[in-house]
Amino acid sequence: MSTNPKSQLQSSGVDFTPTTHHDTYEYIQPQQFTLEDRAVFITGASKGIGRATAISYAKAGASHIAIAARTDMKDVEDEMIRAAKEAGKLPPQIIRLKVDVTSEQSVGEAAAQVEKAFGRLDVLVNNAGYLETFVPLHETSVDDWWKVWEVNIKGPYLVTRAFIPLLIRSDDSLRTILNVSSIGANIISPGASGYQCGKMALLRFGEFLNADYADKGILSFGIHPGGIATELAKGMPEKMHSLLNDTAELAGDSIVWLTAERKEWIKGRYVSCNWDMKEFLDKRKAIEDGDLLKVRLDVGLN
């Protein structure tokens, strides 16, 4: 496999739809939805993708939104309230939670607070992430490399484990778990063994959730949020910075569009927020018939 980032992108689903986007657009605007009485929990919500996602859910009228990060997030709460009002929606009930997603105790306490405040959960967005310094394996810091797995895999494991009981409690719950993966799950960039292996594992993790809770109606899938110049992404080698040309709002609005209603047909799949969602929807039959957009071994059989 080529390790040239641009050549790999051509075989990694980047152009799965004829039209791609780098910023939000009319078809996915969150104001079109009415998520009254819906409850959402978002990790990594202090900045970037998580922050934009929280604001998008507020614009969609979600009644209850819990935001989690290691910081206070008062500014995020204020922006969510302002966005809801500007969208003509009632401001949501917001709870801000300081959470370390790698700590079972911290995550458990967060779940208890959400249960007490909301009594239900419809959508879980596993967004918190970490990116190691890109260097050959023998030059990696053991602690830094393993931290990627602690945050990007153990984190979603602990959060999902703690919140599944709340997701399946209400009969009318959306019961949706969205894992923020990456196009990095589908490519090989020298020096990115921790991050890219972890993001691929996260896609498979979502499939296991669907298998383990098939009788409970859990719907889990993974997304590529786009190439966004977040503080995290800027840690990539400078030669890859040209790929960081998408807005966080594209990811936030796409996430709301993907989760506002149950979309059974994307269960266990990989979805890129760069794709045009109308064209993606038009491909539904081909996706289902071919069982596309999943982590699989191609053995060359027809």
Coordinates of C-alpha atoms in Angstrom, one line a residue:
M1 CA 0.0 0.0 0.0
S2 CA 1.3 3.4 -0.9
T3 CA 2.1 5.7 2.1
N4 CA 1.5 8.9 0.1
P5 CA -1.5 10.5 2.0
K6 CA -3.2 11.8 -1.1
S7 CA -2.9 8.7 -3.2
Q8 CA -4.2 6.6 -0.3
L9 CA -7.2 8.9 0.1
Q10 CA -8.4 7.9 -3.4
S11 CA -8.9 4.3 -2.2
S12 CA -10.2 5.1 1.2
G13 CA -13.7 6.3 0.5
V14 CA -12.9 10.0 0.2
D15 CA -14.9 10.2 -3.0
F16 CA -17.6 7.7 -2.2
T17 CA -20.2 10.4 -3.2
P18 CA -19.6 12.5 -6.3
T19 CA -20.0 15.6 -4.3
T20 CA -17.9 16.3 -1.2
H21 CA -18.1 19.2 1.3
H22 CA -15.6 21.1 3.4
D23 CA -18.2 23.2 5.2
T24 CA -21.8 22.8 6.3
Y25 CA -24.6 23.1 3.8
E26 CA -28.4 23.4 3.5
Y27 CA -29.3 19.7 3.4
I28 CA -27.9 19.0 6.8
Q29 CA -28.9 22.1 8.7
P30 CA -29.8 21.1 12.3
Q31 CA -32.6 23.7 12.5
Q32 CA -34.8 21.4 10.3
F33 CA -35.1 18.9 13.2
T34 CA -37.2 18.9 16.3
L35 CA -35.4 16.9 19.0
E36 CA -37.7 17.9 21.8
D37 CA -37.4 15.5 24.8
R38 CA -34.3 13.9 23.3
A39 CA -31.2 13.6 25.5
V40 CA -27.6 13.6 24.2
F41 CA -24.2 13.0 25.9
I42 CA -21.0 14.2 24.1
T43 CA -17.4 13.6 25.2
G44 CA -14.5 15.9 24.3
A45 CA -17.0 18.8 24.1
S46 CA -14.8 21.7 25.1
K47 CA -13.5 22.6 21.6
G48 CA -13.4 21.6 18.0
I49 CA -15.7 18.8 16.9
G50 CA -17.3 18.1 20.3
R51 CA -18.1 21.8 20.8
A52 CA -19.6 22.2 17.3
T53 CA -21.6 19.0 17.8
A54 CA -23.1 20.3 21.1
I55 CA -24.1 23.6 19.4
S56 CA -25.6 21.7 16.5
Y57 CA -27.8 19.6 18.8
A58 CA -28.9 22.9 20.5
K59 CA -29.9 24.2 17.1
A60 CA -31.9 21.0 16.5
G61 CA -33.9 21.6 19.7
A62 CA -32.5 18.7 21.8
S63 CA -34.1 19.2 25.2
H64 CA -31.2 17.7 27.3
I65 CA -27.5 17.9 26.4
A66 CA -24.7 16.8 28.6
I67 CA -21.2 17.9 27.6
A68 CA -18.1 16.3 29.0
A69 CA -14.5 17.4 29.0
R70 CA -11.6 18.0 31.3
T71 CA -12.3 21.8 31.4
D72 CA -15.2 23.9 32.7
M73 CA -17.0 24.6 29.3
K74 CA -19.1 27.6 30.5
D75 CA -18.4 29.3 27.2
V76 CA -19.7 26.3 25.4
E77 CA -22.9 26.3 27.4
D78 CA -23.4 30.0 26.7
E79 CA -22.9 29.5 23.0
M80 CA -25.3 26.5 23.0
I81 CA -28.1 28.6 24.6
R82 CA -27.5 31.5 22.2
A83 CA -27.5 29.1 19.2
A84 CA -30.8 27.5 20.3
K85 CA -32.5 30.8 20.7
E86 CA -31.3 32.0 17.3
A87 CA -32.6 28.8 15.7
G88 CA -36.0 29.5 17.3
K89 CA -35.7 26.5 19.7
L90 CA -36.1 26.4 23.4
P91 CA -32.6 26.4 25.2
P92 CA -31.7 22.9 26.3
Q93 CA -31.2 21.7 29.8
I94 CA -27.4 21.6 29.9
I95 CA -25.1 19.8 32.3
R96 CA -21.3 20.4 32.2
L97 CA -19.3 17.5 33.4
K98 CA -15.6 17.3 34.1
V99 CA -14.7 13.8 33.0
D100 CA -11.6 11.8 32.4
V101 CA -12.7 9.2 29.9
T102 CA -9.9 6.9 30.9
S103 CA -11.1 6.7 34.5
E104 CA -13.8 4.2 35.4
Q105 CA -14.7 6.2 38.5
S106 CA -14.9 9.5 36.6
V107 CA -17.1 8.0 33.8
G108 CA -19.3 6.2 36.3
E109 CA -19.9 9.4 38.2
A110 CA -20.8 11.2 35.0
A111 CA -23.3 8.5 34.1
A112 CA -24.9 8.8 37.5
Q113 CA -25.3 12.6 37.1
V114 CA -26.8 12.3 33.6
E115 CA -29.2 9.6 34.9
K116 CA -30.2 11.9 37.8
A117 CA -30.6 15.0 35.6
F118 CA -32.2 13.5 32.5
G119 CA -33.5 10.0 33.4
R120 CA -32.8 8.8 29.9
L121 CA -30.4 9.0 27.0
D122 CA -31.0 8.9 23.2
V123 CA -27.6 9.6 21.6
L124 CA -24.1 9.0 22.9
V125 CA -21.3 10.7 20.9
N126 CA -17.8 9.2 21.7
N127 CA -15.7 12.1 20.5
A128 CA -12.8 12.5 23.0
G129 CA -9.6 11.6 21.3
Y130 CA -5.8 11.8 21.4
L131 CA -3.1 11.8 18.8
E132 CA 0.5 10.7 19.3
T133 CA 3.6 12.3 17.8
F134 CA 4.2 10.7 14.4
V135 CA 7.6 8.9 14.6
P136 CA 8.8 5.4 13.7
L137 CA 7.8 2.8 16.3
H138 CA 11.2 2.4 18.0
E139 CA 11.3 6.2 18.5
T140 CA 7.9 6.4 20.2
S141 CA 7.3 7.2 23.8
V142 CA 5.7 4.2 25.4
D143 CA 3.5 6.4 27.5
D144 CA 2.5 8.6 24.6
W145 CA 1.8 5.7 22.3
W146 CA -0.3 3.8 24.9
K147 CA -2.2 7.0 25.8
V148 CA -3.7 6.9 22.3
W149 CA -5.3 3.6 23.2
E150 CA -6.3 4.7 26.6
V151 CA -8.2 7.7 25.3
N152 CA -9.4 6.4 21.9
I153 CA -10.3 2.9 22.8
K154 CA -10.5 2.5 26.6
G155 CA -12.4 5.8 26.7
P156 CA -15.2 4.8 24.4
Y157 CA -15.3 1.4 26.1
L158 CA -15.7 2.9 29.6
V159 CA -18.2 5.5 28.5
T160 CA -20.3 3.1 26.4
R161 CA -20.2 0.5 29.2
A162 CA -21.5 3.1 31.7
F163 CA -24.2 4.7 29.5
I164 CA -25.7 1.6 27.7
P165 CA -28.2 1.0 30.6
L166 CA -29.5 4.5 30.2
L167 CA -29.7 4.2 26.4
I168 CA -31.8 1.1 26.6
R169 CA -34.0 2.2 29.5
S170 CA -36.7 4.1 27.5
D171 CA -38.7 2.2 24.9
D172 CA -38.8 5.3 22.7
S173 CA -35.0 6.0 22.9
L174 CA -33.0 6.5 19.7
R175 CA -30.5 4.1 21.3
T176 CA -27.7 5.5 19.0
I177 CA -24.0 5.4 19.7
L178 CA -21.8 7.4 17.3
N179 CA -18.1 6.8 17.5
V180 CA -15.8 9.5 16.1
S181 CA -13.3 7.5 14.1
S182 CA -11.2 8.8 11.2
I183 CA -10.2 8.3 7.6
G184 CA -7.0 7.3 9.3
A185 CA -8.6 4.0 10.0
N186 CA -8.4 3.2 6.3
I187 CA -4.9 4.4 5.5
I188 CA -1.3 3.9 6.6
S189 CA 0.7 7.0 7.5
P190 CA 4.2 6.4 8.6
G191 CA 4.6 7.1 12.3
A192 CA 0.8 7.0 13.1
S193 CA 0.6 3.3 14.2
G194 CA -1.1 4.1 17.5
Y195 CA -3.7 6.5 16.2
Q196 CA -4.6 4.8 13.0
C197 CA -4.8 1.3 14.5
G198 CA -6.9 2.6 17.3
K199 CA -9.4 4.3 15.0
M200 CA -9.7 1.1 13.0
A201 CA -10.4 -0.8 16.2
L202 CA -13.0 1.8 17.1
L203 CA -15.0 0.9 13.9
R204 CA -14.9 -2.8 14.8
F205 CA -15.9 -1.9 18.4
G206 CA -19.1 -0.4 17.0
E207 CA -19.9 -3.6 15.2
F208 CA -19.6 -5.6 18.4
L209 CA -22.0 -3.2 20.2
N210 CA -24.6 -4.0 17.5
A211 CA -24.0 -7.7 17.9
D212 CA -24.0 -7.7 21.7
Y213 CA -27.2 -5.6 22.0
A214 CA -29.1 -6.7 18.9
D215 CA -32.0 -7.6 21.0
K216 CA -31.9 -4.2 22.8
G217 CA -31.9 -2.1 19.7
I218 CA -28.5 -0.5 20.0
L219 CA -27.5 1.3 16.8
S220 CA -23.8 2.0 16.6
F221 CA -21.6 3.3 13.7
G222 CA -18.4 5.3 13.2
I223 CA -17.7 8.5 11.3
H224 CA -14.8 10.4 9.8
P225 CA -15.5 14.0 11.0
G226 CA -13.4 15.6 8.2
G227 CA -10.0 17.1 8.2
I228 CA -10.4 19.8 10.8
A229 CA -7.5 22.0 12.0
T230 CA -8.2 21.2 15.7
E231 CA -5.4 21.5 18.3
L232 CA -5.2 17.7 18.2
A233 CA -4.9 17.4 14.4
K234 CA -2.2 20.1 14.2
G235 CA 0.0 17.6 15.9
M236 CA 0.3 15.7 12.6
P237 CA 3.3 16.2 10.4
E238 CA 3.3 19.5 8.6
K239 CA 3.1 17.9 5.2
M240 CA -0.4 16.6 6.1
H241 CA -1.7 20.0 7.2
S242 CA -3.0 20.6 3.7
L243 CA -5.6 18.0 4.4
L244 CA -7.0 20.0 7.3
N245 CA -9.4 22.1 5.2
D246 CA -12.8 21.3 6.8
T247 CA -14.9 23.1 9.4
A248 CA -16.0 21.7 12.7
E249 CA -19.5 22.8 11.8
L250 CA -19.6 20.3 8.9
A251 CA -18.9 17.5 11.5
G252 CA -21.4 18.8 14.0
D253 CA -24.3 19.3 11.6
S254 CA -23.5 15.9 9.9
I255 CA -23.6 14.2 13.3
V256 CA -27.0 15.6 14.1
W257 CA -28.3 14.7 10.6
L258 CA -27.1 11.1 11.1
T259 CA -28.6 10.7 14.5
A260 CA -31.8 12.8 14.6
E261 CA -33.7 9.7 13.4
R262 CA -32.7 6.1 13.6
K263 CA -31.0 5.0 10.4
E264 CA -30.8 1.2 10.7
W265 CA -29.1 0.9 7.4
I266 CA -25.9 2.6 8.6
K267 CA -25.5 0.2 11.6
G268 CA -21.9 -0.9 11.9
R269 CA -20.7 1.2 9.0
Y270 CA -18.1 3.9 8.4
V271 CA -19.5 7.3 7.2
S272 CA -17.5 10.3 6.2
C273 CA -18.9 13.8 7.1
N274 CA -17.3 15.0 3.8
W275 CA -19.8 13.0 1.8
D276 CA -22.9 14.7 0.5
M277 CA -25.6 13.3 2.7
K278 CA -28.3 13.4 0.0
E279 CA -26.0 11.4 -2.4
F280 CA -25.1 9.1 0.5
L281 CA -28.8 8.5 1.1
D282 CA -29.3 7.8 -2.6
K283 CA -26.7 5.0 -2.3
R284 CA -28.6 3.2 0.4
K285 CA -29.6 0.2 -1.6
A286 CA -26.1 -0.3 -3.0
I287 CA -24.7 0.0 0.5
E288 CA -27.1 -2.5 1.9
D289 CA -26.9 -5.0 -1.0
G290 CA -23.1 -5.0 -1.0
D291 CA -22.8 -4.7 2.8
L292 CA -20.4 -1.8 2.1
L293 CA -18.4 0.5 4.4
K294 CA -17.4 -2.0 7.0
V295 CA -14.0 -3.3 8.1
R296 CA -13.5 -6.6 6.2
L297 CA -10.8 -8.8 4.7
D298 CA -11.1 -8.9 0.9
V299 CA -10.2 -12.4 -0.3
G300 CA -11.0 -11.7 -3.9
L301 CA -14.3 -13.7 -4.1
N302 CA -17.2 -12.5 -6.2

